[in-house]
Short mmCIF file of C-alpha atoms and ligand atoms in Angstrom, two decimals:
data_model
loop_
_atom_site.label_atom_id
_atom_site.label_comp_id
_atom_site.label_asym_id
_atom_site.label_seq_id
_atom_site.Cartn_x
_atom_site.Cartn_y
_atom_site.Cartn_z
CA UNK A 7 -19.50 20.50 -33.86
CA UNK A 8 -20.15 20.27 -30.34
CA UNK A 9 -17.38 18.92 -27.94
CA UNK A 10 -18.83 17.80 -24.76
CA UNK A 11 -16.68 16.72 -21.78
CA UNK A 12 -17.35 12.98 -20.75
CA UNK A 13 -18.00 12.09 -17.17
CA UNK A 14 -17.54 8.43 -16.39
CA UNK A 15 -18.67 7.07 -12.86
CA UNK A 16 -16.79 4.09 -12.33
CA UNK A 17 -17.29 1.21 -9.69
CA UNK A 18 -14.82 -1.42 -8.37
CA UNK A 19 -15.88 -4.06 -6.18
CA UNK A 20 -13.92 -7.13 -7.27
CA UNK A 21 -11.95 -7.99 -4.17
CA UNK A 22 -11.52 -6.01 -0.66
CA UNK A 23 -11.70 -2.32 -1.61
CA UNK A 24 -15.35 -0.82 -2.39
CA UNK A 25 -14.59 2.00 -4.71
CA UNK A 26 -16.59 4.69 -6.90
CA UNK A 27 -14.68 7.37 -8.98
CA UNK A 28 -15.53 9.93 -11.58
CA UNK A 29 -13.07 10.56 -14.39
CA UNK A 30 -13.49 13.37 -16.81
CA UNK A 31 -12.52 12.55 -20.59
CA UNK A 32 -10.58 9.39 -19.41
CA UNK A 33 -7.66 11.19 -18.08
CA UNK A 34 -8.71 13.68 -15.25
CA UNK A 35 -9.58 12.46 -11.68
CA UNK A 36 -12.65 14.38 -10.56
CA UNK A 37 -13.39 12.20 -7.40
CA UNK A 38 -12.03 9.04 -6.12
CA UNK A 39 -13.10 7.20 -2.96
CA UNK A 40 -11.92 3.93 -1.74
CA UNK A 41 -13.21 2.18 1.36
CA UNK A 42 -10.86 -0.60 2.50
CA UNK A 43 -11.60 -3.67 4.08
CA UNK A 44 -8.22 -4.89 5.01
CA UNK A 45 -8.78 -4.57 8.99
CA UNK A 46 -11.76 -7.06 8.91
CA UNK A 47 -9.79 -9.55 6.71
CA UNK A 48 -6.50 -9.30 8.58
CA UNK A 49 -7.24 -11.57 11.38
CA UNK A 50 -8.05 -14.38 8.94
CA UNK A 51 -4.62 -13.70 7.20
CA UNK A 52 -6.36 -13.32 3.83
CA UNK A 53 -9.52 -12.06 2.15
CA UNK A 54 -12.71 -14.15 3.42
CA UNK A 55 -15.06 -13.93 0.25
CA UNK A 56 -18.20 -13.88 2.41
CA UNK A 57 -17.01 -10.90 4.56
CA UNK A 58 -16.02 -9.08 1.53
CA UNK A 59 -19.65 -9.28 -0.14
CA UNK A 60 -21.14 -8.28 3.19
CA UNK A 61 -18.77 -5.12 3.47
CA UNK A 62 -19.47 -4.15 -0.27
CA UNK A 63 -23.20 -4.26 0.37
CA UNK A 64 -22.77 -1.93 3.46
CA UNK A 65 -20.41 0.30 1.78
CA UNK A 66 -21.36 0.66 -1.79
CA UNK A 67 -24.17 3.48 -1.48
CA UNK A 68 -21.95 5.51 0.80
CA UNK A 69 -19.03 5.35 -1.37
CA UNK A 70 -21.18 6.22 -4.47
CA UNK A 71 -22.73 9.15 -2.81
CA UNK A 72 -19.27 10.28 -1.60
CA UNK A 73 -17.85 10.01 -5.31
CA UNK A 74 -20.98 12.02 -6.54
CA UNK A 75 -20.84 14.89 -3.99
CA UNK A 76 -16.93 15.49 -4.22
CA UNK A 77 -17.55 15.80 -7.98
CA UNK A 78 -20.20 18.06 -7.43
CA UNK A 79 -22.15 16.27 -10.27
CA UNK A 80 -25.67 15.05 -10.60
CA UNK A 81 -26.55 11.89 -12.55
CA UNK A 82 -27.86 13.76 -15.58
CA UNK A 83 -24.46 14.93 -16.05
CA UNK A 84 -22.85 11.24 -16.52
CA UNK A 85 -21.90 9.98 -19.83
CA UNK A 86 -21.81 6.61 -18.59
CA UNK A 87 -21.49 4.03 -15.53
CA UNK A 88 -18.36 1.77 -15.83
CA UNK A 89 -18.06 -1.46 -13.63
CA UNK A 90 -15.67 -4.01 -13.07
CA UNK A 91 -17.23 -7.11 -14.77
CA UNK A 92 -14.41 -9.65 -13.72
CA UNK A 93 -12.16 -11.34 -12.88
CA UNK A 94 -12.36 -11.40 -8.96
CA UNK A 95 -14.44 -12.86 -6.36
CA UNK A 96 -17.92 -13.50 -7.63
CA UNK A 97 -19.99 -12.30 -4.77
CA UNK A 98 -17.78 -9.17 -4.41
CA UNK A 99 -18.20 -8.42 -8.19
CA UNK A 100 -22.03 -8.86 -8.04
CA UNK A 101 -22.52 -6.04 -5.62
CA UNK A 102 -20.57 -3.61 -8.15
CA UNK A 103 -22.45 -4.74 -10.96
CA UNK A 104 -25.62 -4.76 -9.45
CA UNK A 105 -25.43 -1.25 -8.23
CA UNK A 106 -24.11 -0.18 -11.70
CA UNK A 107 -27.14 -1.80 -13.33
CA UNK A 108 -29.72 -0.23 -11.06
CA UNK A 109 -28.25 3.28 -11.48
CA UNK A 110 -27.79 2.98 -15.32
CA UNK A 111 -31.56 1.64 -15.46
CA UNK A 112 -32.93 4.21 -13.12
CA UNK A 113 -31.17 7.16 -14.84
CA UNK A 114 -31.15 5.90 -18.29
CA UNK A 115 -27.16 6.16 -18.53
CA UNK A 116 -25.20 3.68 -20.83
CA UNK A 117 -23.40 0.87 -18.99
CA UNK A 118 -19.97 -0.49 -19.87
CA UNK A 119 -18.33 -3.51 -18.25
CA UNK A 120 -14.54 -3.31 -17.77
CA UNK A 121 -11.86 -6.15 -17.17
CA UNK A 122 -10.18 -5.53 -13.93
CA UNK A 123 -6.70 -5.94 -15.43
CA UNK A 124 -7.59 -3.37 -18.18
CA UNK A 125 -8.31 -1.19 -15.36
CA UNK A 126 -4.89 -1.61 -13.55
CA UNK A 127 -3.11 -0.92 -17.25
CA UNK A 128 -5.38 2.36 -17.74
CA UNK A 129 -4.26 3.68 -14.28
CA UNK A 130 -1.40 4.96 -16.28
CA UNK A 131 -3.55 6.96 -18.60
CA UNK A 132 -4.56 9.24 -15.45
CA UNK A 133 -0.88 10.18 -15.25
CA UNK A 134 0.52 10.04 -18.89
CA UNK A 135 -0.96 9.72 -22.37
CA UNK A 136 -0.46 5.96 -23.43
CA UNK A 137 1.69 5.82 -26.47
CA UNK A 138 1.56 2.64 -28.79
CA UNK A 139 2.95 -0.06 -28.95
CA UNK A 140 2.98 -0.32 -25.47
CA UNK A 141 4.17 -3.13 -22.97
CA UNK A 142 2.35 -3.40 -19.68
CA UNK A 143 3.98 -5.40 -16.61
CA UNK A 144 0.83 -6.40 -14.39
CA UNK A 145 1.80 -7.55 -11.05
CA UNK A 146 -1.10 -8.03 -8.72
CA UNK A 147 -2.41 -10.21 -5.96
CA UNK A 148 -3.92 -12.58 -8.85
CA UNK A 149 -2.03 -11.77 -12.00
CA UNK A 150 1.58 -11.73 -13.17
CA UNK A 151 1.41 -10.68 -16.90
CA UNK A 152 3.43 -9.18 -19.79
CA UNK A 153 0.75 -7.58 -22.16
CA UNK A 154 1.43 -6.35 -25.44
CA UNK A 155 -0.91 -3.38 -26.72
CA UNK A 156 -0.70 -2.16 -30.56
CA UNK A 157 -3.62 0.02 -29.82
CA UNK A 158 -6.25 1.24 -27.26
CA UNK A 159 -8.22 -1.71 -26.29
CA UNK A 160 -6.28 -4.39 -27.85
CA UNK A 161 -4.53 -6.73 -25.24
CA UNK A 162 -2.11 -9.62 -25.96
CA UNK A 163 -0.85 -11.59 -23.23
CA UNK A 164 2.74 -12.31 -24.03
CA UNK A 165 3.81 -13.98 -21.07
CA UNK A 166 2.01 -14.81 -17.52
CA UNK A 167 2.67 -16.67 -14.53
CA UNK A 168 2.65 -20.57 -14.59
CA UNK A 169 1.59 -20.84 -10.86
CA UNK A 170 1.49 -18.21 -8.15
CA UNK A 171 1.18 -14.48 -8.88
CA UNK A 172 3.88 -12.17 -7.77
CA UNK A 173 1.32 -10.65 -4.76
CA UNK A 174 0.55 -14.15 -3.79
CA UNK A 175 3.93 -15.22 -3.51
CA UNK A 176 4.53 -11.86 -1.37
CA UNK A 177 1.58 -12.59 0.87
CA UNK A 178 2.64 -16.27 1.34
CA UNK A 179 6.00 -15.60 2.33
CA UNK A 180 5.07 -12.82 4.43
CA UNK A 181 2.68 -15.29 6.23
CA UNK A 182 5.58 -17.50 6.83
CA UNK A 183 7.63 -14.70 8.55
CA UNK A 184 4.53 -14.04 10.69
CA UNK A 185 3.78 -10.63 8.98
CA UNK A 186 0.10 -9.32 8.80
CA UNK A 187 -2.03 -9.27 5.60
CA UNK A 188 -1.55 -8.12 2.96
CA UNK A 189 2.11 -9.16 3.36
CA UNK A 190 3.74 -7.12 0.25
CA UNK A 191 4.12 -3.87 1.86
CA UNK A 192 5.67 -5.43 4.86
CA UNK A 193 8.14 -7.46 3.00
CA UNK A 194 8.92 -4.50 0.83
CA UNK A 195 9.45 -2.27 4.06
CA UNK A 196 11.71 -5.35 5.66
CA UNK A 197 13.76 -5.69 2.27
CA UNK A 198 14.83 -2.04 2.52
CA UNK A 199 16.56 -2.64 6.02
CA UNK A 200 18.06 -6.02 4.93
CA UNK A 201 20.66 -7.38 2.38
CA UNK A 202 20.10 -10.06 -0.16
CA UNK A 203 22.86 -12.45 1.06
CA UNK A 204 20.51 -15.51 0.87
CA UNK A 205 20.91 -17.47 -2.16
CA UNK A 206 17.26 -18.20 -3.66
CA UNK A 207 16.12 -19.43 -7.08
CA UNK A 208 15.26 -17.31 -10.05
CA UNK A 209 12.87 -19.03 -12.69
CA UNK A 210 13.86 -18.00 -15.92
CA UNK A 211 11.98 -20.82 -17.55
CA UNK A 212 13.14 -21.85 -21.09
CA UNK A 213 15.26 -19.39 -23.16
CA UNK A 214 13.34 -16.36 -24.62
CA UNK A 215 10.16 -17.17 -22.45
CA UNK A 216 8.03 -14.39 -21.19
CA UNK A 217 6.37 -16.80 -18.69
CA UNK A 218 6.93 -16.50 -14.95
CA UNK A 219 6.96 -18.96 -12.20
CA UNK A 220 6.85 -18.03 -8.29
CA UNK A 221 5.87 -21.21 -6.46
CA UNK A 222 9.53 -22.70 -6.59
CA UNK A 223 10.92 -19.45 -4.98
CA UNK A 224 8.10 -19.44 -2.45
CA UNK A 225 8.96 -23.10 -1.34
CA UNK A 226 12.45 -22.04 -1.38
CA UNK A 227 11.96 -19.36 1.20
CA UNK A 228 9.88 -21.43 3.29
CA UNK A 229 12.33 -24.41 3.20
CA UNK A 230 15.12 -22.02 4.31
CA UNK A 231 13.44 -20.91 7.44
CA UNK A 232 12.46 -24.64 8.37
CA UNK A 233 15.76 -25.73 7.98
CA UNK A 234 17.47 -22.81 9.79
CA UNK A 235 14.91 -23.30 12.65
CA UNK A 236 15.46 -26.99 12.84
CA UNK A 237 19.32 -26.32 13.18
CA UNK A 238 18.76 -23.73 15.61
CA UNK A 239 20.04 -21.12 13.21
CA UNK A 240 19.05 -17.71 13.12
CA UNK A 241 17.94 -16.10 9.95
CA UNK A 242 17.39 -12.41 9.86
CA UNK A 243 13.82 -11.86 8.48
CA UNK A 244 14.97 -8.53 6.65
CA UNK A 245 17.66 -10.48 4.90
CA UNK A 246 15.25 -13.32 3.97
CA UNK A 247 12.60 -10.57 2.69
CA UNK A 248 15.44 -8.79 0.87
CA UNK A 249 16.58 -11.99 -0.81
CA UNK A 250 13.23 -12.85 -1.64
CA UNK A 251 12.31 -9.52 -3.22
CA UNK A 252 15.50 -9.26 -5.14
CA UNK A 253 14.79 -12.68 -6.87
CA UNK A 254 11.42 -11.54 -7.83
CA UNK A 255 12.56 -8.20 -8.87
CA UNK A 256 15.47 -9.76 -11.19
CA UNK A 257 13.05 -11.63 -13.03
CA UNK A 258 10.17 -9.23 -13.51
CA UNK A 259 12.40 -6.33 -14.66
CA UNK A 260 14.73 -8.71 -16.96
CA UNK A 261 11.85 -10.13 -19.00
CA UNK A 262 10.12 -6.79 -19.14
CA UNK A 263 13.31 -5.29 -20.40
CA UNK A 264 13.81 -8.12 -23.02
CA UNK A 265 10.26 -8.19 -24.15
CA UNK A 266 10.21 -4.35 -24.75
CA UNK A 267 13.39 -4.59 -26.82
CA UNK A 268 12.09 -7.75 -28.76
CA UNK A 269 8.79 -5.82 -29.69
CA UNK A 270 9.91 -2.50 -30.55
CA UNK A 271 8.03 -0.84 -27.58
CA UNK A 272 8.20 2.86 -27.19
CA UNK A 273 6.42 2.96 -23.69
CA UNK A 274 6.27 0.49 -20.83
CA UNK A 275 3.71 0.92 -18.01
CA UNK A 276 3.63 -0.68 -14.41
CA UNK A 277 0.54 -1.92 -13.26
CA UNK A 278 -1.32 -3.66 -10.18
CA UNK A 279 -0.89 -3.68 -6.47
CA UNK A 280 2.65 -5.00 -6.48
CA UNK A 281 3.61 -1.94 -8.73
CA UNK A 282 3.58 -0.05 -5.50
CA UNK A 283 7.03 -2.31 -4.46
CA UNK A 284 9.41 0.42 -3.72
CA UNK A 285 12.33 -2.03 -4.78
CA UNK A 286 10.37 -2.97 -8.09
CA UNK A 287 9.92 0.79 -9.22
CA UNK A 288 13.55 1.52 -8.49
CA UNK A 289 14.92 -1.32 -10.35
CA UNK A 290 12.68 -0.96 -13.38
CA UNK A 291 13.78 2.84 -13.49
CA UNK A 292 17.46 1.90 -13.33
CA UNK A 293 17.33 -0.80 -15.98
CA UNK A 294 15.33 1.33 -18.43
CA UNK A 295 17.65 4.52 -17.66
CA UNK A 296 20.02 3.57 -20.78
CA UNK A 297 17.25 3.35 -23.24
CA UNK A 298 16.03 7.08 -23.79
CA UNK A 299 13.75 5.68 -26.60
CA UNK A 300 11.60 3.85 -24.22
CA UNK A 301 9.45 5.66 -21.81
CA UNK A 302 8.72 4.20 -18.36
CA UNK A 303 5.56 4.98 -16.81
CA UNK A 304 4.98 4.23 -12.85
CA UNK A 305 1.91 5.17 -11.37
CA UNK A 306 1.59 6.61 -8.00
CA UNK A 307 0.88 4.37 -5.10
CA UNK A 308 -2.95 5.08 -4.72
CA UNK A 309 -3.60 4.11 -8.47
CA UNK A 310 -1.49 0.87 -8.25
CA UNK A 311 -3.58 -0.87 -5.51
CA UNK A 312 -7.27 -1.54 -6.45
CA UNK A 313 -9.38 1.76 -7.05
CA UNK A 314 -12.27 2.73 -9.16
CA UNK A 315 -10.25 5.69 -11.25
CA UNK A 316 -8.59 3.09 -13.02
CA UNK A 317 -11.88 1.39 -14.08
CA UNK A 318 -13.11 4.95 -15.17
CA UNK A 319 -9.93 5.56 -17.43
CA UNK A 320 -10.48 2.08 -19.09
CA UNK A 321 -14.31 2.50 -19.00
CA UNK A 322 -13.89 5.84 -21.16
CA UNK A 323 -11.86 4.20 -23.53
CA UNK A 324 -14.30 1.43 -24.02
CA UNK A 325 -17.34 3.94 -24.31
CA UNK A 326 -15.61 5.65 -27.05
CA UNK A 327 -15.05 2.46 -29.02
CA UNK A 328 -18.88 1.98 -28.76
CA UNK A 329 -18.54 -0.98 -25.94
CA UNK A 330 -22.12 -1.21 -24.19
CA UNK A 331 -23.23 -3.46 -21.30
CA UNK A 332 -26.90 -4.37 -20.90
CA UNK A 333 -29.25 -5.28 -18.06
CA UNK A 334 -28.18 -8.88 -18.42
CA UNK A 335 -24.49 -8.30 -17.45
CA UNK A 336 -23.36 -10.68 -14.90
CA UNK A 337 -20.37 -10.66 -12.61
CA UNK A 338 -17.68 -12.94 -14.47
CA UNK A 339 -15.05 -14.05 -12.13
CA UNK A 340 -13.10 -15.93 -15.13
CA UNK A 341 -13.26 -13.20 -17.61
CA UNK A 342 -10.47 -13.24 -20.11
CA UNK A 343 -8.48 -9.97 -20.98
O1 KG4 B 427 -4.15 -5.16 -7.42
P1 KG4 B 427 -4.26 -5.40 -6.19
O2 KG4 B 427 -4.64 -4.36 -5.33
O3 KG4 B 427 -5.44 -6.40 -5.89
C1 KG4 B 427 -5.38 -7.40 -6.76
O4 KG4 B 427 -6.09 -7.15 -7.86
O5 KG4 B 427 -4.83 -8.63 -6.75
O6 KG4 B 427 -2.84 -6.14 -5.55
C2 KG4 B 427 -2.76 -6.71 -4.30
C3 KG4 B 427 -1.48 -7.31 -4.03
C4 KG4 B 427 -1.28 -7.89 -2.57
O7 KG4 B 427 -0.91 -9.28 -2.80
C5 KG4 B 427 -0.39 -7.14 -1.89
O8 KG4 B 427 0.55 -7.86 -1.01
C6 KG4 B 427 0.50 -6.73 -2.91
O9 KG4 B 427 -0.51 -6.43 -4.04
N1 KG4 B 427 1.24 -5.32 -2.77
C7 KG4 B 427 2.47 -5.21 -2.74
C8 KG4 B 427 2.98 -4.11 -2.18
N2 KG4 B 427 1.82 -3.25 -1.91
C9 KG4 B 427 0.80 -4.15 -2.25
N3 KG4 B 427 3.42 -6.29 -3.15
C10 KG4 B 427 4.75 -5.78 -2.79
N4 KG4 B 427 4.97 -4.67 -2.47
C11 KG4 B 427 4.28 -3.65 -2.26
N5 KG4 B 427 4.74 -2.53 -1.70
ZN1 ZN B 428 -6.24 -5.49 -8.62
#
């Protein structure tokens, strides 16, 4: 039987990174190119959708060419083209989807649509074999979810945020502290320098719930700052950052741990931009230390924030399952996992 390597060209443009990558057999990064637009959005304090779309249009062909050149491959060598179909900013997603469709049509290559969060989870397949049943803690700018997977391609959301995503809370608190966008890494850095001495709430919700809520915590941080300012008191930004981060981490880590035990999980994986958080990575490692029966997988920082390599890993899995996109594929900002 012929055993041929699979090469997936992957494209990701759901938010503010224009990215293309080539993944071999679902596990090996052959090339991985990311053009970030953060500098352009910084002065607005967040991602401006119109600007994001324009940057994607400018960057997409350059990024694709670079990914192909680095891999030293030609289009005829590709097994499939995978692209983020949603969720995300519709105008941003459209650039990637149309680039993928154009290439698939011109070179007669199969097309595979990928859910952005499936991509974040499959980033872990680029560093470790996925073992089921698996639990993924997904923490990004738009999502905070605990996802149970009994097998490849099966995603059951057992808990999610009822209001703000963890990354969103990070970015809003950072803005209150007048830190640049995106605020997550700045809070993370400040938190390492401070002490969690300020009492802030933790939303455990009802007994046994795996849902999350971060808007109360965010408001508590903002109120604490305002009250102190009104009274002429000084609150150290680093202590506030450390206290906020501790509240977020306590809840994320404890709920993940409890769910892993309840669901008899063998492997826990971390995913999404907030997975780059030093405090979270360390706290999860410490919490799971006592459970040698549960493997904890944490991707390197470059695979936590948005990239196309993760879309290629998930795209390869979907391709093998027989999933195929078609020329009518559209950007789907509200795509369900
Ligand atoms: O996954 P991602 O790159 O984009 C989305 O799909 O949303 O996540 C971006 C989010 C932003 O909210 C950013 O502030 C946050 O990830 N983030 C962090 C850190 N690095 C990025 N949050 C906390 N600590 C970090 N080190
Ligand atoms: Zn993302």
